Amino acid sequence: MARKLKGQLLSAEQIAARVRELGAEISRDLAGQTVLVVGVLKGAFVFCADLLRCLTVPAEVDFMAVSSYGSATESSGVIRILKDLDASVTGKHVLLVEDIVDSGLTLRYLKEYLEHQNPASLRVCVLLDKPARRQTQVAVDYVGFTIPDEFIVGYGIDYAEQYRHLPYIGIVGEDG
């Protein structure tokens, strides 16, 4: 069934202000370190780029792509790495940047995967936390916003590759 935009949950201004706050907090916590920012494609690419520009510590960037949804709206629970990191994280201070944590399954998988590579430290920053959907507990160091159990799009997050271009976080619902 098609989905259409029902409304706006977070404005572009709210997001920008919170991303600046997160950048300052992360920079304070990692002062004196070089951080490897690992963005999770595709959903976190906009957030990752904006967050990177707000950091005041030296930063390197790499990306991973994983699949747990396909074109469905519910996680399949099966996580596959579609694109791995280009460089080793061993001995580095890693900041994993994800768009949303809902079930927790993908984030738990990514944390375990990266921890097995012996980084000097591993921190997680998510733009959106949807605790109502949690199937497994996973620690997150930095959270942009805690949101209700709505299907959201925008600011890089899609539904069937649509709506990524929106500068805000919108809510979609079934059409018809």
Tab-separated table of N, CA and C in Angstrom:
chain	number	residue	atom	x	y	z
A	1	MET	N	0.842	-1.178	0.000
A	1	MET	CA	0.000	0.000	0.000
A	1	MET	C	0.890	1.247	0.000
A	2	ALA	N	0.504	2.245	-0.730
A	2	ALA	CA	1.263	3.497	-0.820
A	2	ALA	C	1.212	4.236	0.516
A	3	ARG	N	2.179	5.084	0.715
A	3	ARG	CA	2.220	5.895	1.934
A	3	ARG	C	2.369	7.344	1.543
A	4	LYS	N	1.673	8.210	2.266
A	4	LYS	CA	1.801	9.632	1.990
A	4	LYS	C	2.083	10.384	3.279
A	5	LEU	N	2.634	11.555	3.121
A	5	LEU	CA	3.014	12.390	4.242
A	5	LEU	C	1.787	12.846	5.013
A	6	LYS	N	1.782	12.602	6.334
A	6	LYS	CA	0.673	13.014	7.200
A	6	LYS	C	0.967	14.311	7.940
A	7	GLY	N	2.251	14.578	8.189
A	7	GLY	CA	2.588	15.761	8.967
A	7	GLY	C	4.056	15.813	9.301
A	8	GLN	N	4.417	16.825	10.057
A	8	GLN	CA	5.811	17.058	10.435
A	8	GLN	C	5.982	16.755	11.920
A	9	LEU	N	7.028	15.994	12.245
A	9	LEU	CA	7.333	15.669	13.633
A	9	LEU	C	8.406	16.599	14.185
A	10	LEU	N	9.467	16.832	13.401
A	10	LEU	CA	10.569	17.699	13.821
A	10	LEU	C	10.926	18.641	12.678
A	11	SER	N	11.034	19.919	12.971
A	11	SER	CA	11.356	20.906	11.946
A	11	SER	C	12.847	20.886	11.624
A	12	ALA	N	13.179	21.457	10.481
A	12	ALA	CA	14.582	21.591	10.087
A	12	ALA	C	15.349	22.390	11.131
A	13	GLU	N	14.719	23.400	11.705
A	13	GLU	CA	15.377	24.235	12.728
A	13	GLU	C	15.626	23.459	14.011
A	14	GLN	N	14.669	22.632	14.421
A	14	GLN	CA	14.861	21.804	15.620
A	14	GLN	C	16.011	20.829	15.409
A	15	ILE	N	16.049	20.226	14.249
A	15	ILE	CA	17.104	19.256	13.940
A	15	ILE	C	18.466	19.945	13.941
A	16	ALA	N	18.575	21.087	13.255
A	16	ALA	CA	19.859	21.799	13.172
A	16	ALA	C	20.359	22.192	14.554
A	17	ALA	N	19.475	22.681	15.407
A	17	ALA	CA	19.878	23.086	16.754
A	17	ALA	C	20.379	21.882	17.555
A	18	ARG	N	19.681	20.760	17.451
A	18	ARG	CA	20.071	19.571	18.212
A	18	ARG	C	21.372	18.979	17.670
A	19	VAL	N	21.575	19.011	16.367
A	19	VAL	CA	22.818	18.504	15.781
A	19	VAL	C	24.000	19.342	16.270
A	20	ARG	N	23.823	20.651	16.366
A	20	ARG	CA	24.893	21.511	16.909
A	20	ARG	C	25.208	21.138	18.355
A	21	GLU	N	24.169	20.881	19.149
A	21	GLU	CA	24.369	20.470	20.547
A	21	GLU	C	25.108	19.141	20.627
A	22	LEU	N	24.705	18.185	19.796
A	22	LEU	CA	25.388	16.888	19.778
A	22	LEU	C	26.844	17.041	19.377
A	23	GLY	N	27.122	17.861	18.366
A	23	GLY	CA	28.496	18.099	17.932
A	23	GLY	C	29.349	18.668	19.055
A	24	ALA	N	28.795	19.601	19.807
A	24	ALA	CA	29.526	20.198	20.928
A	24	ALA	C	29.778	19.172	22.026
A	25	GLU	N	28.772	18.364	22.330
A	25	GLU	CA	28.910	17.345	23.371
A	25	GLU	C	29.952	16.290	22.987
A	26	ILE	N	29.884	15.820	21.767
A	26	ILE	CA	30.846	14.817	21.290
A	26	ILE	C	32.251	15.406	21.271
A	27	SER	N	32.388	16.629	20.806
A	27	SER	CA	33.703	17.284	20.762
A	27	SER	C	34.277	17.445	22.162
A	28	ARG	N	33.442	17.771	23.110
A	28	ARG	CA	33.879	17.909	24.508
A	28	ARG	C	34.350	16.547	25.043
A	29	ASP	N	33.551	15.499	24.777
A	29	ASP	CA	33.885	14.160	25.290
A	29	ASP	C	35.128	13.579	24.631
A	30	LEU	N	35.402	13.946	23.394
A	30	LEU	CA	36.539	13.381	22.663
A	30	LEU	C	37.663	14.388	22.456
A	31	ALA	N	37.687	15.407	23.276
A	31	ALA	CA	38.733	16.434	23.176
A	31	ALA	C	40.107	15.775	23.216
A	32	GLY	N	40.980	16.214	22.321
A	32	GLY	CA	42.334	15.685	22.262
A	32	GLY	C	42.467	14.397	21.461
A	33	GLN	N	41.363	13.887	20.938
A	33	GLN	CA	41.379	12.641	20.166
A	33	GLN	C	41.023	12.930	18.711
A	34	THR	N	41.485	12.067	17.835
A	34	THR	CA	40.975	12.047	16.473
A	34	THR	C	39.895	10.980	16.437
A	35	VAL	N	38.745	11.326	15.889
A	35	VAL	CA	37.623	10.395	15.876
A	35	VAL	C	37.376	9.900	14.447
A	36	LEU	N	37.074	8.621	14.341
A	36	LEU	CA	36.655	8.038	13.072
A	36	LEU	C	35.132	7.996	13.102
A	37	VAL	N	34.509	8.844	12.302
A	37	VAL	CA	33.055	8.897	12.209
A	37	VAL	C	32.623	7.864	11.177
A	38	VAL	N	31.810	6.909	11.616
A	38	VAL	CA	31.316	5.852	10.740
A	38	VAL	C	29.823	6.059	10.554
A	39	GLY	N	29.446	6.527	9.367
A	39	GLY	CA	28.042	6.729	9.042
A	39	GLY	C	27.442	5.471	8.462
A	40	VAL	N	26.197	5.215	8.842
A	40	VAL	CA	25.499	4.041	8.338
A	40	VAL	C	24.592	4.484	7.188
A	41	LEU	N	24.904	3.973	6.005
A	41	LEU	CA	24.160	4.325	4.795
A	41	LEU	C	22.891	3.497	4.687
A	42	LYS	N	21.890	4.013	4.059
A	42	LYS	CA	21.814	5.304	3.451
A	42	LYS	C	21.206	6.316	4.394
A	43	GLY	N	20.420	5.860	5.340
A	43	GLY	CA	19.603	6.759	6.146
A	43	GLY	C	20.329	7.822	6.934
A	44	ALA	N	21.562	7.556	7.368
A	44	ALA	CA	22.265	8.503	8.237
A	44	ALA	C	23.164	9.475	7.477
A	45	PHE	N	23.183	9.441	6.150
A	45	PHE	CA	24.175	10.249	5.435
A	45	PHE	C	23.983	11.744	5.633
A	46	VAL	N	22.767	12.234	5.679
A	46	VAL	CA	22.526	13.669	5.877
A	46	VAL	C	22.914	14.062	7.304
A	47	PHE	N	22.441	13.300	8.280
A	47	PHE	CA	22.767	13.545	9.682
A	47	PHE	C	24.271	13.491	9.898
A	48	CYS	N	24.930	12.493	9.326
A	48	CYS	CA	26.369	12.326	9.481
A	48	CYS	C	27.123	13.538	8.940
A	49	ALA	N	26.740	14.018	7.773
A	49	ALA	CA	27.404	15.184	7.169
A	49	ALA	C	27.220	16.423	8.032
A	50	ASP	N	26.007	16.662	8.507
A	50	ASP	CA	25.757	17.828	9.348
A	50	ASP	C	26.482	17.723	10.686
A	51	LEU	N	26.475	16.541	11.282
A	51	LEU	CA	27.167	16.338	12.561
A	51	LEU	C	28.669	16.547	12.397
A	52	LEU	N	29.235	16.027	11.333
A	52	LEU	CA	30.665	16.172	11.069
A	52	LEU	C	31.073	17.648	11.033
A	53	ARG	N	30.240	18.475	10.401
A	53	ARG	CA	30.539	19.907	10.318
A	53	ARG	C	30.434	20.605	11.665
A	54	CYS	N	29.794	19.971	12.638
A	54	CYS	CA	29.655	20.562	13.972
A	54	CYS	C	30.733	20.095	14.947
A	55	LEU	N	31.556	19.139	14.553
A	55	LEU	CA	32.634	18.654	15.419
A	55	LEU	C	33.799	19.634	15.388
A	56	THR	N	34.447	19.781	16.537
A	56	THR	CA	35.639	20.631	16.617
A	56	THR	C	36.893	19.805	16.853
A	57	VAL	N	36.757	18.483	16.896
A	57	VAL	CA	37.907	17.588	17.024
A	57	VAL	C	38.276	17.082	15.633
A	58	PRO	N	39.543	16.687	15.436
A	58	PRO	CA	39.907	16.113	14.138
A	58	PRO	C	39.079	14.856	13.870
A	59	ALA	N	38.633	14.705	12.635
A	59	ALA	CA	37.767	13.573	12.317
A	59	ALA	C	38.110	12.981	10.965
A	60	GLU	N	38.029	11.670	10.907
A	60	GLU	CA	38.095	10.910	9.667
A	60	GLU	C	36.686	10.371	9.433
A	61	VAL	N	36.382	9.999	8.205
A	61	VAL	CA	35.031	9.534	7.885
A	61	VAL	C	35.095	8.240	7.086
A	62	ASP	N	34.197	7.342	7.403
A	62	ASP	CA	34.018	6.124	6.632
A	62	ASP	C	32.533	5.778	6.694
A	63	PHE	N	32.111	4.858	5.852
A	63	PHE	CA	30.700	4.489	5.803
A	63	PHE	C	30.538	2.984	5.737
A	64	MET	N	29.424	2.536	6.290
A	64	MET	CA	28.986	1.160	6.156
A	64	MET	C	27.569	1.203	5.603
A	65	ALA	N	27.193	0.150	4.907
A	65	ALA	CA	25.810	-0.003	4.473
A	65	ALA	C	25.344	-1.369	4.938
A	66	VAL	N	24.194	-1.378	5.570
A	66	VAL	CA	23.612	-2.618	6.054
A	66	VAL	C	22.169	-2.693	5.594
A	67	SER	N	21.643	-3.886	5.600
A	67	SER	CA	20.255	-4.084	5.218
A	67	SER	C	19.567	-4.905	6.283
A	68	SER	N	18.429	-4.391	6.748
A	68	SER	CA	17.581	-5.192	7.629
A	68	SER	C	16.115	-4.990	7.293
A	69	TYR	N	15.826	-4.071	6.390
A	69	TYR	CA	14.440	-3.763	6.053
A	69	TYR	C	14.034	-4.215	4.662
A	70	GLY	N	14.916	-4.053	3.675
A	70	GLY	CA	14.488	-4.226	2.292
A	70	GLY	C	13.527	-3.101	1.974
A	71	SER	N	12.403	-3.379	1.363
A	71	SER	CA	11.427	-2.329	1.080
A	71	SER	C	10.273	-2.372	2.070
A	72	ALA	N	10.369	-3.227	3.067
A	72	ALA	CA	9.299	-3.335	4.058
A	72	ALA	C	9.437	-2.234	5.107
A	73	THR	N	8.412	-2.107	5.917
A	73	THR	CA	8.434	-1.102	6.978
A	73	THR	C	8.789	-1.712	8.327
A	74	GLU	N	8.918	-3.007	8.405
A	74	GLU	CA	9.292	-3.690	9.628
A	74	GLU	C	10.632	-4.374	9.418
A	75	SER	N	11.493	-4.325	10.442
A	75	SER	CA	12.788	-4.978	10.338
A	75	SER	C	12.599	-6.474	10.179
A	76	SER	N	13.388	-7.069	9.297
A	76	SER	CA	13.331	-8.515	9.104
A	76	SER	C	14.065	-9.248	10.216
A	77	GLY	N	14.930	-8.531	10.950
A	77	GLY	CA	15.730	-9.161	11.987
A	77	GLY	C	17.000	-9.792	11.451
A	78	VAL	N	17.132	-9.881	10.134
A	78	VAL	CA	18.332	-10.419	9.493
A	78	VAL	C	19.139	-9.239	8.979
A	79	ILE	N	20.359	-9.090	9.516
A	79	ILE	CA	21.201	-7.948	9.145
A	79	ILE	C	22.292	-8.444	8.216
A	80	ARG	N	22.459	-7.738	7.109
A	80	ARG	CA	23.522	-8.056	6.149
A	80	ARG	C	24.355	-6.814	5.931
A	81	ILE	N	25.680	-6.986	5.871
A	81	ILE	CA	26.562	-5.873	5.529
A	81	ILE	C	26.637	-5.801	4.009
A	82	LEU	N	26.212	-4.686	3.463
A	82	LEU	CA	26.240	-4.469	2.017
A	82	LEU	C	27.518	-3.760	1.592
A	83	LYS	N	28.043	-2.888	2.483
A	83	LYS	CA	29.309	-2.189	2.242
A	83	LYS	C	30.040	-2.108	3.566
A	84	ASP	N	31.224	-2.675	3.600
A	84	ASP	CA	32.033	-2.645	4.820
A	84	ASP	C	32.919	-1.410	4.810
A	85	LEU	N	33.574	-1.178	5.926
A	85	LEU	CA	34.484	-0.042	6.057
A	85	LEU	C	35.661	-0.197	5.103
A	86	ASP	N	36.201	0.934	4.685
A	86	ASP	CA	37.372	0.911	3.807
A	86	ASP	C	38.663	0.733	4.589
A	87	ALA	N	38.665	1.158	5.858
A	87	ALA	CA	39.880	1.093	6.677
A	87	ALA	C	39.585	0.385	7.994
A	88	SER	N	40.626	-0.026	8.650
A	88	SER	CA	40.516	-0.696	9.943
A	88	SER	C	40.133	0.299	11.039
A	89	VAL	N	39.374	-0.177	12.010
A	89	VAL	CA	39.037	0.656	13.171
A	89	VAL	C	39.917	0.318	14.374
A	90	THR	N	40.785	-0.644	14.233
A	90	THR	CA	41.639	-1.077	15.336
A	90	THR	C	42.428	0.097	15.903
A	91	GLY	N	42.293	0.291	17.213
A	91	GLY	CA	43.028	1.345	17.905
A	91	GLY	C	42.486	2.745	17.700
A	92	LYS	N	41.375	2.890	17.003
A	92	LYS	CA	40.815	4.222	16.732
A	92	LYS	C	39.630	4.517	17.651
A	93	HIS	N	39.370	5.797	17.843
A	93	HIS	CA	38.195	6.239	18.579
A	93	HIS	C	37.067	6.377	17.566
A	94	VAL	N	36.111	5.464	17.645
A	94	VAL	CA	35.067	5.353	16.634
A	94	VAL	C	33.760	5.949	17.153
A	95	LEU	N	33.122	6.732	16.295
A	95	LEU	CA	31.780	7.250	16.557
A	95	LEU	C	30.871	6.689	15.469
A	96	LEU	N	30.012	5.762	15.851
A	96	LEU	CA	29.058	5.162	14.929
A	96	LEU	C	27.833	6.069	14.864
A	97	VAL	N	27.491	6.521	13.665
A	97	VAL	CA	26.387	7.469	13.477
A	97	VAL	C	25.270	6.768	12.715
A	98	GLU	N	24.118	6.680	13.361
A	98	GLU	CA	22.960	5.984	12.801
A	98	GLU	C	21.766	6.926	12.795
A	99	ASP	N	20.865	6.729	11.840
A	99	ASP	CA	19.694	7.597	11.759
A	99	ASP	C	18.692	7.325	12.864
A	100	ILE	N	18.366	6.056	13.096
A	100	ILE	CA	17.319	5.722	14.053
A	100	ILE	C	17.609	4.381	14.703
A	101	VAL	N	17.259	4.281	15.970
A	101	VAL	CA	17.272	2.985	16.646
A	101	VAL	C	15.828	2.704	17.039
A	102	ASP	N	15.300	1.615	16.481
A	102	ASP	CA	13.958	1.211	16.867
A	102	ASP	C	13.992	-0.190	17.480
A	103	SER	N	14.095	-1.235	16.697
A	103	SER	CA	14.153	-2.584	17.283
A	103	SER	C	15.437	-2.770	18.091
A	104	GLY	N	16.521	-2.095	17.683
A	104	GLY	CA	17.817	-2.251	18.331
A	104	GLY	C	18.657	-3.352	17.722
A	105	LEU	N	18.066	-4.167	16.861
A	105	LEU	CA	18.772	-5.326	16.302
A	105	LEU	C	19.941	-4.910	15.408
A	106	THR	N	19.713	-3.957	14.517
A	106	THR	CA	20.781	-3.523	13.613
A	106	THR	C	21.905	-2.859	14.392
A	107	LEU	N	21.559	-1.981	15.307
A	107	LEU	CA	22.576	-1.277	16.077
A	107	LEU	C	23.383	-2.242	16.951
A	108	ARG	N	22.725	-3.192	17.574
A	108	ARG	CA	23.446	-4.190	18.377
A	108	ARG	C	24.422	-4.965	17.501
A	109	TYR	N	23.967	-5.375	16.325
A	109	TYR	CA	24.823	-6.099	15.391
A	109	TYR	C	26.041	-5.262	15.007
A	110	LEU	N	25.819	-3.990	14.648
A	110	LEU	CA	26.927	-3.122	14.238
A	110	LEU	C	27.909	-2.886	15.376
A	111	LYS	N	27.407	-2.668	16.578
A	111	LYS	CA	28.300	-2.461	17.726
A	111	LYS	C	29.165	-3.698	17.967
A	112	GLU	N	28.554	-4.864	17.961
A	112	GLU	CA	29.315	-6.098	18.169
A	112	GLU	C	30.334	-6.297	17.058
A	113	TYR	N	29.956	-6.024	15.834
A	113	TYR	CA	30.843	-6.163	14.683
A	113	TYR	C	32.066	-5.255	14.835
A	114	LEU	N	31.832	-4.011	15.209
A	114	LEU	CA	32.936	-3.059	15.366
A	114	LEU	C	33.774	-3.356	16.612
A	115	GLU	N	33.137	-3.748	17.702
A	115	GLU	CA	33.882	-4.059	18.929
A	115	GLU	C	34.849	-5.219	18.721
A	116	HIS	N	34.502	-6.169	17.861
A	116	HIS	CA	35.381	-7.303	17.568
A	116	HIS	C	36.646	-6.875	16.824
A	117	GLN	N	36.670	-5.640	16.327
A	117	GLN	CA	37.834	-5.134	15.608
A	117	GLN	C	38.739	-4.284	16.504
A	118	ASN	N	38.460	-4.278	17.795
A	118	ASN	CA	39.305	-3.648	18.809
A	118	ASN	C	39.572	-2.152	18.602
A	119	PRO	N	38.517	-1.349	18.529
A	119	PRO	CA	38.752	0.101	18.505
A	119	PRO	C	39.229	0.562	19.880
A	120	ALA	N	39.888	1.718	19.927
A	120	ALA	CA	40.288	2.283	21.223
A	120	ALA	C	39.051	2.622	22.040
A	121	SER	N	38.011	3.112	21.370
A	121	SER	CA	36.721	3.358	22.006
A	121	SER	C	35.650	3.310	20.923
A	122	LEU	N	34.442	3.035	21.343
A	122	LEU	CA	33.312	2.995	20.418
A	122	LEU	C	32.139	3.695	21.080
A	123	ARG	N	31.684	4.766	20.439
A	123	ARG	CA	30.513	5.497	20.908
A	123	ARG	C	29.487	5.502	19.794
A	124	VAL	N	28.230	5.639	20.202
A	124	VAL	CA	27.129	5.602	19.248
A	124	VAL	C	26.321	6.882	19.363
A	125	CYS	N	26.032	7.467	18.205
A	125	CYS	CA	25.187	8.652	18.126
A	125	CYS	C	24.047	8.346	17.159
A	126	VAL	N	22.811	8.496	17.647
A	126	VAL	CA	21.638	8.305	16.794
A	126	VAL	C	20.832	9.588	16.774
A	127	LEU	N	20.280	9.889	15.627
A	127	LEU	CA	19.420	11.056	15.531
A	127	LEU	C	18.105	10.801	16.248
A	128	LEU	N	17.527	9.632	16.021
A	128	LEU	CA	16.194	9.330	16.545
A	128	LEU	C	16.191	8.018	17.321
A	129	ASP	N	15.526	8.042	18.467
A	129	ASP	CA	15.361	6.847	19.293
A	129	ASP	C	13.863	6.589	19.418
A	130	LYS	N	13.454	5.379	19.018
A	130	LYS	CA	12.044	4.988	19.084
A	130	LYS	C	11.930	3.806	20.058
A	131	PRO	N	11.924	4.082	21.371
A	131	PRO	CA	11.978	3.000	22.363
A	131	PRO	C	10.776	2.060	22.351
A	132	ALA	N	9.638	2.491	21.870
A	132	ALA	CA	8.460	1.633	21.847
A	132	ALA	C	8.652	0.405	20.971
A	133	ARG	N	9.600	0.449	20.049
A	133	ARG	CA	9.833	-0.641	19.101
A	133	ARG	C	10.971	-1.570	19.530
A	134	ARG	N	11.602	-1.305	20.673
A	134	ARG	CA	12.804	-2.023	21.058
A	134	ARG	C	12.550	-3.510	21.271
A	135	GLN	N	13.358	-4.337	20.598
A	135	GLN	CA	13.327	-5.786	20.783
A	135	GLN	C	14.529	-6.270	21.579
A	136	THR	N	15.592	-5.461	21.582
A	136	THR	CA	16.788	-5.782	22.342
A	136	THR	C	17.373	-4.480	22.869
A	137	GLN	N	17.909	-4.521	24.062
A	137	GLN	CA	18.498	-3.322	24.635
A	137	GLN	C	19.877	-3.091	24.030
A	138	VAL	N	20.148	-1.849	23.727
A	138	VAL	CA	21.436	-1.476	23.164
A	138	VAL	C	21.771	-0.081	23.691
A	139	ALA	N	23.003	0.069	24.176
A	139	ALA	CA	23.418	1.350	24.748
A	139	ALA	C	23.722	2.352	23.642
A	140	VAL	N	23.205	3.567	23.805
A	140	VAL	CA	23.454	4.667	22.880
A	140	VAL	C	24.028	5.819	23.694
A	141	ASP	N	25.133	6.380	23.234
A	141	ASP	CA	25.811	7.444	23.971
A	141	ASP	C	25.200	8.816	23.736
A	142	TYR	N	24.742	9.058	22.523
A	142	TYR	CA	24.201	10.372	22.155
A	142	TYR	C	22.914	10.178	21.374
A	143	VAL	N	21.839	10.815	21.845
A	143	VAL	CA	20.532	10.708	21.196
A	143	VAL	C	20.049	12.106	20.839
A	144	GLY	N	19.671	12.268	19.573
A	144	GLY	CA	19.122	13.543	19.145
A	144	GLY	C	17.738	13.774	19.708
A	145	PHE	N	16.814	12.865	19.402
A	145	PHE	CA	15.425	13.003	19.825
A	145	PHE	C	14.846	11.627	20.124
A	146	THR	N	14.020	11.544	21.157
A	146	THR	CA	13.227	10.352	21.418
A	146	THR	C	11.863	10.618	20.793
A	147	ILE	N	11.415	9.681	19.971
A	147	ILE	CA	10.187	9.905	19.207
A	147	ILE	C	9.153	8.812	19.484
A	148	PRO	N	7.880	9.122	19.199
A	148	PRO	CA	6.826	8.109	19.363
A	148	PRO	C	6.894	7.064	18.257
A	149	ASP	N	6.088	6.036	18.398
A	149	ASP	CA	6.055	4.932	17.443
A	149	ASP	C	5.253	5.327	16.205
A	150	GLU	N	5.896	6.130	15.363
A	150	GLU	CA	5.329	6.567	14.083
A	150	GLU	C	6.305	6.174	12.983
A	151	PHE	N	5.801	5.980	11.769
A	151	PHE	CA	6.681	5.713	10.648
A	151	PHE	C	7.137	7.063	10.106
A	152	ILE	N	8.439	7.311	10.189
A	152	ILE	CA	8.973	8.639	9.863
A	152	ILE	C	9.853	8.580	8.621
A	153	VAL	N	9.975	9.758	7.991
A	153	VAL	CA	10.815	9.931	6.807
A	153	VAL	C	11.425	11.320	6.850
A	154	GLY	N	12.367	11.558	5.946
A	154	GLY	CA	12.973	12.875	5.802
A	154	GLY	C	14.352	12.932	6.422
A	155	TYR	N	15.077	13.997	6.086
A	155	TYR	CA	16.425	14.228	6.599
A	155	TYR	C	17.298	12.991	6.363
A	156	GLY	N	17.149	12.402	5.171
A	156	GLY	CA	17.940	11.238	4.780
A	156	GLY	C	17.229	9.910	4.941
A	157	ILE	N	16.166	9.878	5.719
A	157	ILE	CA	15.434	8.643	6.004
A	157	ILE	C	14.331	8.482	4.958
A	158	ASP	N	14.178	7.260	4.448
A	158	ASP	CA	13.258	7.053	3.339
A	158	ASP	C	12.135	6.086	3.662
A	159	TYR	N	11.193	6.062	2.760
A	159	TYR	CA	10.246	4.968	2.612
A	159	TYR	C	10.312	4.579	1.144
A	160	ALA	N	10.782	3.373	0.844
A	160	ALA	CA	10.928	2.873	-0.531
A	160	ALA	C	11.677	3.884	-1.397
A	161	GLU	N	12.767	4.429	-0.846
A	161	GLU	CA	13.668	5.381	-1.515
A	161	GLU	C	13.042	6.757	-1.762
A	162	GLN	N	11.902	7.026	-1.183
A	162	GLN	CA	11.250	8.330	-1.320
A	162	GLN	C	11.395	9.119	-0.016
A	163	TYR	N	11.292	10.424	-0.104
A	163	TYR	CA	11.239	11.366	1.025
A	163	TYR	C	12.594	11.686	1.658
A	164	ARG	N	13.704	11.113	1.207
A	164	ARG	CA	15.008	11.420	1.809
A	164	ARG	C	15.337	12.899	1.724
A	165	HIS	N	14.849	13.578	0.709
A	165	HIS	CA	15.194	14.972	0.432
A	165	HIS	C	14.562	15.973	1.408
A	166	LEU	N	13.581	15.558	2.177
A	166	LEU	CA	12.910	16.498	3.074
A	166	LEU	C	13.888	17.049	4.112
A	167	PRO	N	13.866	18.357	4.390
A	167	PRO	CA	14.782	18.931	5.373
A	167	PRO	C	14.305	18.744	6.813
A	168	TYR	N	13.172	18.114	6.998
A	168	TYR	CA	12.571	17.890	8.319
A	168	TYR	C	12.229	16.409	8.458
A	169	ILE	N	11.803	16.019	9.659
A	169	ILE	CA	11.325	14.653	9.898
A	169	ILE	C	9.798	14.687	9.810
A	170	GLY	N	9.273	13.922	8.853
A	170	GLY	CA	7.835	13.858	8.660
A	170	GLY	C	7.294	12.502	9.059
A	171	ILE	N	5.998	12.459	9.219
A	171	ILE	CA	5.286	11.219	9.540
A	171	ILE	C	4.520	10.802	8.302
A	172	VAL	N	4.626	9.529	7.956
A	172	VAL	CA	3.853	9.004	6.836
A	172	VAL	C	2.826	8.002	7.344
A	173	GLY	N	1.758	7.876	6.597
A	173	GLY	CA	0.717	6.923	6.925
A	173	GLY	C	0.242	6.251	5.660
A	174	GLU	N	-0.582	5.239	5.830
A	174	GLU	CA	-1.100	4.536	4.667
A	174	GLU	C	-2.065	5.422	3.911
A	175	ASP	N	-1.987	5.339	2.619
A	175	ASP	CA	-2.853	6.124	1.741
A	175	ASP	C	-3.955	5.218	1.197
A	176	GLY	N	-5.131	5.439	1.674
A	176	GLY	CA	-6.258	4.677	1.140
A	176	GLY	C	-6.654	3.582	2.040
